[in-house]
mmCIF file of C-alpha atoms in Angstrom:
data_model
loop_
_atom_site.group_PDB
_atom_site.id
_atom_site.type_symbol
_atom_site.label_atom_id
_atom_site.label_comp_id
_atom_site.label_asym_id
_atom_site.label_seq_id
_atom_site.Cartn_x
_atom_site.Cartn_y
_atom_site.Cartn_z
ATOM 1 C CA MET A 310 0.985 -69.417 102.937
ATOM 2 C CA ARG A 311 3.284 -69.865 100.223
ATOM 3 C CA LEU A 312 0.552 -69.609 97.858
ATOM 4 C CA LEU A 313 -0.541 -66.482 99.128
ATOM 5 C CA VAL A 314 2.938 -64.933 99.209
ATOM 6 C CA ARG A 315 3.277 -66.254 95.536
ATOM 7 C CA THR A 316 -0.142 -64.797 94.438
ATOM 8 C CA LEU A 317 0.568 -61.517 96.161
ATOM 9 C CA SER A 318 3.971 -61.344 94.191
ATOM 10 C CA GLU A 319 2.322 -62.257 90.848
ATOM 11 C CA LEU A 320 -0.136 -59.450 91.365
ATOM 12 C CA CYS A 321 2.340 -56.947 91.840
ATOM 13 C CA LEU A 322 4.101 -57.891 89.016
ATOM 14 C CA THR A 323 1.165 -57.640 86.778
ATOM 15 C CA VAL A 324 0.391 -54.037 88.303
ATOM 16 C CA GLY A 325 4.108 -53.380 87.377
ATOM 17 C CA LEU A 326 3.593 -54.590 83.972
ATOM 18 C CA LEU A 327 0.340 -52.987 83.246
ATOM 19 C CA THR A 328 1.981 -49.437 84.371
ATOM 20 C CA VAL A 329 4.956 -50.065 82.072
ATOM 21 C CA LEU A 330 2.432 -50.700 79.144
ATOM 22 C CA LEU A 331 0.436 -47.585 79.964
ATOM 23 C CA VAL A 332 3.638 -45.699 79.934
ATOM 24 C CA VAL A 333 4.550 -47.024 76.563
ATOM 25 C CA TYR A 334 0.942 -46.344 75.290
ATOM 26 C CA LEU A 335 1.036 -42.795 76.503
ATOM 27 C CA LEU A 336 4.824 -42.147 75.226
ATOM 28 C CA TYR A 337 5.026 -44.019 72.154
ATOM 29 C CA TRP A 338 1.707 -45.391 71.040
ATOM 30 C CA THR A 339 -0.363 -42.194 71.083
ATOM 31 C CA GLY A 340 2.476 -40.487 69.387
ATOM 32 C CA VAL A 341 2.182 -42.922 66.667
ATOM 33 C CA ARG A 342 -1.206 -42.637 66.333
ATOM 34 C CA ALA A 343 -1.083 -38.841 66.178
ATOM 35 C CA ASP A 344 1.457 -38.672 63.682
ATOM 36 C CA GLY A 345 -0.720 -40.991 61.404
ATOM 37 C CA ALA A 346 -3.886 -38.955 61.963
ATOM 38 C CA MET A 347 -1.928 -35.419 61.227
ATOM 39 C CA ARG A 348 -0.466 -36.706 58.166
ATOM 40 C CA GLY A 349 -4.027 -37.841 57.176
ATOM 41 C CA GLU A 350 -5.225 -34.318 57.815
ATOM 42 C CA LEU A 351 -2.291 -32.856 56.154
ATOM 43 C CA ASP A 352 -3.019 -34.741 53.008
ATOM 44 C CA ARG A 353 -6.565 -33.956 53.282
ATOM 45 C CA LEU A 354 -5.792 -30.347 53.176
ATOM 46 C CA HIS A 355 -3.414 -30.597 50.363
ATOM 47 C CA ARG A 356 -5.805 -32.670 48.230
ATOM 48 C CA GLN A 357 -8.524 -29.942 48.919
ATOM 49 C CA TRP A 358 -6.017 -27.333 48.007
ATOM 50 C CA SER A 359 -4.774 -29.038 44.645
ATOM 51 C CA ALA A 360 -8.576 -29.671 43.717
ATOM 52 C CA GLY A 361 -9.493 -26.020 43.728
ATOM 53 C CA PRO A 362 -8.452 -22.851 45.324
ATOM 54 C CA ALA A 363 -11.797 -22.383 47.014
ATOM 55 C CA ALA A 364 -12.100 -25.703 48.400
ATOM 56 C CA GLY A 365 -10.247 -25.232 51.514
ATOM 57 C CA ARG A 366 -12.076 -21.847 52.351
ATOM 58 C CA PRO A 367 -14.700 -21.569 55.367
ATOM 59 C CA ASP A 368 -18.080 -22.915 54.403
ATOM 60 C CA PRO A 369 -20.403 -20.157 54.470
ATOM 61 C CA GLY A 370 -23.412 -22.328 54.769
ATOM 62 C CA HIS A 371 -22.430 -23.957 57.954
ATOM 63 C CA ASP A 372 -21.347 -21.778 61.133
ATOM 64 C CA GLY A 373 -19.686 -24.577 62.775
ATOM 65 C CA SER A 374 -20.163 -23.371 66.296
ATOM 66 C CA GLY A 375 -21.512 -26.695 67.612
ATOM 67 C CA ASP A 376 -18.571 -26.985 69.733
ATOM 68 C CA SER A 377 -19.346 -26.073 73.495
ATOM 69 C CA ALA A 378 -16.393 -24.000 73.505
ATOM 70 C CA SER A 379 -17.777 -21.545 71.031
ATOM 71 C CA ASP A 380 -19.465 -19.371 73.739
ATOM 72 C CA ALA A 381 -15.970 -18.519 75.166
ATOM 73 C CA PRO A 382 -16.471 -14.934 76.860
ATOM 74 C CA GLY A 383 -15.333 -12.023 75.109
ATOM 75 C CA ALA A 384 -14.027 -14.064 72.102
ATOM 76 C CA GLU A 385 -16.359 -12.004 69.858
ATOM 77 C CA PRO A 386 -14.490 -9.688 67.875
ATOM 78 C CA GLY A 387 -16.357 -6.559 68.264
ATOM 79 C CA SER A 388 -13.995 -4.151 66.719
ATOM 80 C CA ASN A 389 -13.746 -5.622 63.267
ATOM 81 C CA THR A 390 -13.871 -2.214 61.329
ATOM 82 C CA ARG A 391 -10.812 -0.731 62.974
ATOM 83 C CA PRO A 392 -7.636 -0.837 60.891
ATOM 84 C CA SER A 393 -4.701 -3.048 61.863
ATOM 85 C CA GLN A 394 -2.725 -1.301 64.541
ATOM 86 C CA SER A 395 -0.383 -3.585 66.272
ATOM 87 C CA GLY A 396 0.719 -2.221 69.669
ATOM 88 C CA SER A 397 3.971 -3.760 69.616
ATOM 89 C CA ALA A 398 7.154 -1.816 68.767
ATOM 90 C CA GLY A 399 8.562 -2.296 65.194
ATOM 91 C CA SER A 400 5.669 -4.339 63.455
ATOM 92 C CA ARG A 401 5.080 -3.504 60.022
ATOM 93 C CA SER A 402 1.637 -2.934 59.028
ATOM 94 C CA VAL A 403 -0.183 -5.805 56.861
ATOM 95 C CA PRO A 404 -0.374 -4.702 53.063
ATOM 96 C CA ALA A 405 -3.769 -3.440 52.372
ATOM 97 C CA ALA A 406 -3.619 -5.263 48.997
ATOM 98 C CA GLN A 407 -4.273 -8.554 50.788
ATOM 99 C CA PRO A 408 -7.848 -8.671 52.406
ATOM 100 C CA PRO A 409 -8.281 -11.039 55.361
ATOM 101 C CA PRO A 410 -10.700 -13.878 54.669
ATOM 102 C CA PRO A 411 -14.277 -13.070 55.630
ATOM 103 C CA PRO A 412 -15.160 -13.690 59.082
ATOM 104 C CA SER A 413 -17.169 -16.735 58.455
ATOM 105 C CA ALA A 414 -16.500 -19.747 60.648
ATOM 106 C CA TYR A 415 -14.644 -22.890 59.568
ATOM 107 C CA ARG A 416 -16.232 -26.283 59.555
ATOM 108 C CA SER A 417 -16.381 -27.800 62.581
ATOM 109 C CA GLY A 418 -13.726 -30.813 63.197
ATOM 110 C CA ALA A 419 -12.348 -30.246 59.605
ATOM 111 C CA PRO A 420 -8.801 -29.100 59.042
ATOM 112 C CA PHE A 421 -8.382 -25.609 57.207
ATOM 113 C CA ALA A 422 -4.702 -24.659 57.661
ATOM 114 C CA VAL A 423 -1.092 -25.793 58.170
ATOM 115 C CA MET A 424 1.235 -24.325 60.786
ATOM 116 C CA TYR A 425 4.910 -24.114 60.447
ATOM 117 C CA ILE A 426 7.072 -22.877 63.291
ATOM 118 C CA PRO A 427 10.646 -23.061 62.293
ATOM 119 C CA ARG A 428 12.035 -22.508 65.658
ATOM 120 C CA LEU A 429 10.439 -26.096 66.560
ATOM 121 C CA GLY A 430 12.263 -27.588 63.600
ATOM 122 C CA ALA A 431 12.638 -27.326 59.985
ATOM 123 C CA HIS A 432 9.907 -30.163 59.326
ATOM 124 C CA TRP A 433 7.645 -29.220 62.051
ATOM 125 C CA ALA A 434 4.189 -28.644 60.347
ATOM 126 C CA LYS A 435 0.975 -29.484 61.851
ATOM 127 C CA PRO A 436 -2.636 -29.218 60.590
ATOM 128 C CA VAL A 437 -4.903 -26.885 62.342
ATOM 129 C CA LEU A 438 -8.703 -28.036 62.998
ATOM 130 C CA GLN A 439 -11.574 -26.084 63.856
ATOM 131 C CA GLY A 440 -12.672 -26.825 67.472
ATOM 132 C CA THR A 441 -10.849 -27.823 70.703
ATOM 133 C CA GLY A 442 -12.531 -31.122 71.696
ATOM 134 C CA THR A 443 -10.565 -33.686 73.094
ATOM 135 C CA ALA A 444 -10.912 -35.961 69.992
ATOM 136 C CA LEU A 445 -10.300 -33.427 67.819
ATOM 137 C CA LEU A 446 -6.805 -32.358 69.483
ATOM 138 C CA LYS A 447 -5.557 -35.886 68.912
ATOM 139 C CA LYS A 448 -5.576 -35.144 65.172
ATOM 140 C CA GLY A 449 -3.921 -31.718 65.275
ATOM 141 C CA LEU A 450 -3.896 -28.344 66.534
ATOM 142 C CA GLY A 451 -7.200 -26.760 67.556
ATOM 143 C CA HIS A 452 -8.741 -23.342 66.604
ATOM 144 C CA TYR A 453 -10.931 -22.058 69.379
ATOM 145 C CA PRO A 454 -14.282 -21.431 67.942
ATOM 146 C CA GLY A 455 -15.441 -17.936 68.390
ATOM 147 C CA THR A 456 -11.810 -16.633 68.147
ATOM 148 C CA ALA A 457 -10.954 -14.747 64.787
ATOM 149 C CA PRO A 458 -10.274 -16.557 61.508
ATOM 150 C CA LEU A 459 -6.902 -16.706 60.216
ATOM 151 C CA GLY A 460 -5.254 -13.455 59.429
ATOM 152 C CA ALA A 461 -8.471 -11.208 60.372
ATOM 153 C CA VAL A 462 -8.606 -8.557 63.123
ATOM 154 C CA GLY A 463 -8.824 -10.013 66.222
ATOM 155 C CA ASN A 464 -7.419 -13.164 68.261
ATOM 156 C CA PHE A 465 -6.750 -16.390 66.055
ATOM 157 C CA ALA A 466 -6.193 -18.772 69.129
ATOM 158 C CA VAL A 467 -4.860 -22.202 68.470
ATOM 159 C CA ALA A 468 -4.517 -25.084 71.350
ATOM 160 C CA GLY A 469 -2.233 -28.312 71.132
ATOM 161 C CA HIS A 470 -0.946 -31.105 73.386
ATOM 162 C CA ARG A 471 2.287 -30.397 75.118
ATOM 163 C CA ARG A 472 2.946 -34.035 75.762
ATOM 164 C CA THR A 473 1.153 -37.151 74.206
ATOM 165 C CA TYR A 474 -0.323 -37.474 71.273
ATOM 166 C CA GLY A 475 2.678 -36.267 69.000
ATOM 167 C CA ASP A 476 3.772 -33.602 71.397
ATOM 168 C CA PRO A 477 3.179 -30.968 68.925
ATOM 169 C CA PHE A 478 3.893 -28.082 71.544
ATOM 170 C CA LYS A 479 6.338 -29.891 73.613
ATOM 171 C CA ASP A 480 8.906 -27.364 72.609
ATOM 172 C CA LEU A 481 6.291 -24.240 73.004
ATOM 173 C CA PRO A 482 8.521 -22.676 75.803
ATOM 174 C CA ARG A 483 11.468 -22.395 73.526
ATOM 175 C CA LEU A 484 9.709 -19.688 71.562
ATOM 176 C CA ARG A 485 11.253 -16.208 71.888
ATOM 177 C CA PRO A 486 9.979 -12.771 70.783
ATOM 178 C CA GLY A 487 10.466 -12.331 66.953
ATOM 179 C CA ASP A 488 10.125 -16.143 66.153
ATOM 180 C CA ALA A 489 8.007 -16.862 63.150
ATOM 181 C CA VAL A 490 4.818 -18.781 63.311
ATOM 182 C CA VAL A 491 3.415 -19.236 59.654
ATOM 183 C CA LEU A 492 0.372 -20.576 58.664
ATOM 184 C CA THR A 493 -1.344 -21.174 55.259
ATOM 185 C CA ASP A 494 -4.981 -21.768 54.390
ATOM 186 C CA GLY A 495 -3.938 -22.814 50.762
ATOM 187 C CA THR A 496 -4.448 -19.412 49.203
ATOM 188 C CA SER A 497 -2.261 -17.327 51.450
ATOM 189 C CA TRP A 498 0.806 -17.374 53.563
ATOM 190 C CA PHE A 499 0.310 -15.599 56.958
ATOM 191 C CA THR A 500 3.572 -14.856 58.804
ATOM 192 C CA TYR A 501 2.903 -14.132 62.572
ATOM 193 C CA ARG A 502 5.753 -12.865 64.943
ATOM 194 C CA VAL A 503 5.959 -13.964 68.442
ATOM 195 C CA ASP A 504 5.643 -10.878 70.789
ATOM 196 C CA THR A 505 5.803 -12.218 74.439
ATOM 197 C CA PRO A 506 7.760 -14.740 76.199
ATOM 198 C CA PRO A 507 5.734 -17.797 77.005
ATOM 199 C CA TYR A 508 3.300 -16.675 79.713
ATOM 200 C CA ARG A 509 1.919 -18.876 82.505
ATOM 201 C CA THR A 510 -1.574 -18.647 83.602
ATOM 202 C CA LEU A 511 -4.513 -20.426 85.228
ATOM 203 C CA PRO A 512 -6.715 -22.906 83.411
ATOM 204 C CA ASP A 513 -9.801 -20.902 83.759
ATOM 205 C CA ASP A 514 -8.242 -17.424 82.241
ATOM 206 C CA THR A 515 -10.167 -17.047 79.004
ATOM 207 C CA THR A 516 -9.058 -13.439 78.792
ATOM 208 C CA VAL A 517 -6.059 -14.590 77.126
ATOM 209 C CA LEU A 518 -8.159 -15.298 74.098
ATOM 210 C CA ASP A 519 -9.834 -11.720 74.034
ATOM 211 C CA PRO A 520 -9.609 -9.875 70.688
ATOM 212 C CA VAL A 521 -7.191 -7.329 72.475
ATOM 213 C CA PRO A 522 -5.496 -9.467 75.145
ATOM 214 C CA ALA A 523 -4.699 -7.297 78.003
ATOM 215 C CA GLU A 524 -2.176 -9.597 79.505
ATOM 216 C CA ALA A 525 -0.071 -9.493 76.420
ATOM 217 C CA GLY A 526 0.233 -5.745 76.803
ATOM 218 C CA ARG A 527 -2.014 -5.152 74.036
ATOM 219 C CA THR A 528 -4.093 -1.905 74.216
ATOM 220 C CA ARG A 529 -5.312 -1.612 70.403
ATOM 221 C CA PRO A 530 -7.149 -3.985 68.094
ATOM 222 C CA GLY A 531 -5.068 -5.939 65.834
ATOM 223 C CA ARG A 532 -4.463 -9.121 63.931
ATOM 224 C CA TYR A 533 -3.158 -11.226 66.795
ATOM 225 C CA LEU A 534 -2.447 -14.982 67.415
ATOM 226 C CA THR A 535 -2.653 -16.783 70.756
ATOM 227 C CA LEU A 536 -1.118 -20.407 71.165
ATOM 228 C CA THR A 537 -2.035 -22.373 74.257
ATOM 229 C CA THR A 538 -1.024 -25.434 75.872
ATOM 230 C CA CYS A 539 -0.554 -27.111 79.175
ATOM 231 C CA ASP A 540 1.915 -26.434 81.914
ATOM 232 C CA PRO A 541 3.835 -28.016 83.533
ATOM 233 C CA GLU A 542 4.918 -30.463 80.961
ATOM 234 C CA TRP A 543 2.981 -33.444 82.252
ATOM 235 C CA GLY A 544 0.393 -31.586 84.583
ATOM 236 C CA HIS A 545 -2.598 -29.556 84.186
ATOM 237 C CA SER A 546 -2.408 -27.018 86.837
ATOM 238 C CA HIS A 547 -1.566 -23.961 84.583
ATOM 239 C CA ARG A 548 -1.687 -23.214 81.017
ATOM 240 C CA LEU A 549 1.470 -21.745 78.707
ATOM 241 C CA ILE A 550 0.180 -18.930 76.325
ATOM 242 C CA VAL A 551 2.171 -17.463 73.532
ATOM 243 C CA TRP A 552 1.075 -14.345 71.799
ATOM 244 C CA GLY A 553 2.092 -12.868 68.301
ATOM 245 C CA HIS A 554 0.885 -10.371 65.897
ATOM 246 C CA LEU A 555 0.283 -10.762 61.877
ATOM 247 C CA ASP A 556 3.467 -9.421 60.286
ATOM 248 C CA GLU A 557 3.123 -10.313 56.794
ATOM 249 C CA VAL A 558 0.705 -11.955 54.276
ATOM 250 C CA SER A 559 1.567 -13.246 50.895
ATOM 251 C CA PRO A 560 -0.068 -15.145 48.237
ATOM 252 C CA ALA A 561 0.115 -18.820 48.217
ATOM 253 C CA SER A 562 1.164 -18.790 44.678
ATOM 254 C CA GLY A 563 4.069 -16.732 45.412
ATOM 255 C CA GLY A 564 5.964 -19.593 47.068
ATOM 256 C CA LYS A 565 6.970 -20.044 50.814
ATOM 257 C CA PRO A 566 7.481 -16.748 52.983
ATOM 258 C CA LYS A 567 11.223 -15.982 53.762
ATOM 259 C CA ALA A 568 10.408 -16.995 57.552
ATOM 260 C CA LEU A 569 10.316 -20.633 56.326
ATOM 261 C CA PRO A 570 13.563 -22.558 55.655
ATOM 262 C CA GLY A 571 13.938 -24.231 52.466
ATOM 263 C CA MET B 1034 -1.893 -67.572 89.470
ATOM 264 C CA TYR B 1035 0.527 -67.866 86.201
ATOM 265 C CA ALA B 1036 1.231 -71.355 87.283
ATOM 266 C CA TRP B 1037 -2.192 -72.279 87.663
ATOM 267 C CA ILE B 1038 -3.024 -70.823 84.018
ATOM 268 C CA TRP B 1039 -0.091 -72.731 82.852
ATOM 269 C CA ARG B 1040 -1.265 -76.122 84.555
ATOM 270 C CA HIS B 1041 -4.508 -75.580 82.733
ATOM 271 C CA LEU B 1042 -3.464 -74.882 79.168
ATOM 272 C CA PRO B 1043 -3.801 -77.715 77.020
ATOM 273 C CA GLY B 1044 -0.994 -79.668 75.091
ATOM 274 C CA ASN B 1045 2.594 -80.015 75.529
ATOM 275 C CA ALA B 1046 5.030 -77.266 76.644
ATOM 276 C CA TRP B 1047 5.464 -75.692 73.048
ATOM 277 C CA VAL B 1048 1.596 -75.672 72.567
ATOM 278 C CA LYS B 1049 1.264 -74.019 75.965
ATOM 279 C CA ALA B 1050 4.199 -71.368 75.199
ATOM 280 C CA LEU B 1051 2.355 -70.608 71.969
ATOM 281 C CA THR B 1052 -1.245 -70.483 73.468
ATOM 282 C CA SER B 1053 0.645 -68.211 76.318
ATOM 283 C CA LEU B 1054 1.962 -65.657 73.546
ATOM 284 C CA VAL B 1055 -1.276 -65.233 71.808
ATOM 285 C CA LEU B 1056 -3.073 -64.703 75.258
ATOM 286 C CA VAL B 1057 -0.473 -61.904 76.119
ATOM 287 C CA LEU B 1058 -0.923 -60.277 72.734
ATOM 288 C CA GLY B 1059 -4.434 -60.665 72.908
ATOM 289 C CA ILE B 1060 -4.517 -58.751 76.495
ATOM 290 C CA VAL B 1061 -2.138 -56.138 75.149
ATOM 291 C CA TYR B 1062 -4.192 -55.330 72.055
ATOM 292 C CA LEU B 1063 -7.367 -55.022 74.317
ATOM 293 C CA LEU B 1064 -5.330 -52.789 76.543
ATOM 294 C CA PHE B 1065 -4.143 -50.490 73.933
ATOM 295 C CA GLN B 1066 -7.505 -50.516 72.024
ATOM 296 C CA TYR B 1067 -9.809 -50.340 74.630
ATOM 297 C CA VAL B 1068 -8.804 -49.807 78.235
ATOM 298 C CA PHE B 1069 -5.918 -47.270 77.815
ATOM 299 C CA PRO B 1070 -8.060 -44.995 75.517
ATOM 300 C CA TRP B 1071 -10.731 -44.928 78.254
ATOM 301 C CA ALA B 1072 -8.206 -44.315 81.233
ATOM 302 C CA GLU B 1073 -6.299 -41.574 79.541
ATOM 303 C CA PRO B 1074 -8.998 -38.971 79.930
ATOM 304 C CA LEU B 1075 -8.442 -39.674 83.776
ATOM 305 C CA LEU B 1076 -4.889 -38.500 83.202
ATOM 306 C CA PRO B 1077 -3.980 -34.717 83.308
ATOM 307 C CA PHE B 1078 -2.288 -34.803 79.745
ATOM 308 C CA ASN B 1079 -5.437 -33.772 77.767
ATOM 309 C CA ASP B 1080 -6.213 -30.100 79.296
ATOM 310 C CA VAL B 1081 -4.300 -27.765 76.881
ATOM 311 C CA THR B 1082 -7.191 -25.136 76.417
ATOM 312 C CA VAL B 1083 -7.972 -22.209 78.505
ATOM 313 C CA ASP B 1084 -11.830 -22.398 78.114
ATOM 314 C CA ASN B 1085 -14.878 -24.330 79.386
ATOM 315 C CA GLY B 1086 -14.029 -26.998 76.816
ATOM 316 C CA MET B 1087 -11.951 -28.447 79.433
ATOM 317 C CA ALA B 1088 -15.009 -29.552 81.390
ATOM 318 C CA VAL B 1089 -15.804 -31.913 78.757
ATOM 319 C CA ALA B 1090 -12.273 -33.220 78.719
ATOM 320 C CA ARG B 1091 -12.062 -34.219 82.483
#
């Protein structure tokens, strides 16, 4: 009897320890791993960009759409020929002197841009990789295959972890209309401005990725940005969406855009 | 259970303590390297996309 009670309590202790270890793993270890992986991807990008201005550009020979998510409905920008006409008030038109990159796909699984969001911290900088697979999102933010390339007409959509793996989008709900989301692909700086407060929707609501997302109040084609993460913070019952539009494009050689501190 | 393991470890108390430490570290390594990464997709923190890619993650 005594042996039974002792064994039982030891088992309880073991289960408790395992739970604590799992929490440590999720809260701390995935972050350590992700920070290392993201730094690696950022280094890879900067090496590519310093090696040659064209090295970081999309590879036209590879369509990179092997990801299962590439057939997202409505993600094909069908109205690429229309000029940029942002539906929101007060937006400036994009300078015509800076043509957007050709709508060729990025190489699947490879980093192609760095995202900066000053509201989330002066040092907040994350790599953006092509694809939204589970393994890929452990190394950085993921660009939905089938959505528009950076700076192009259509919807440039990016997913990121809210919690675990470095918590990249933990503070996404803090974004407010007017906040800057700055991206660079090594040749240009793209400054997007947030248009809407964070919007809660259901996980299967793929219309938020549409080239003209109606839920964001869009009526005309434009150069849009969509950020997605999970909601609530530790759950998966909903998704949190932030929309923005392209406000400014400047060459990378011209230094950081004024939206970025420092 | 733990007392049983302790009794079956060889050597004096110091050697036993050292062996236990190595065993514990080995188990923690196995958990972090193999067991937790396997268990993690069963938890809801990986679902951050709004498309069918989620079906793969679950």
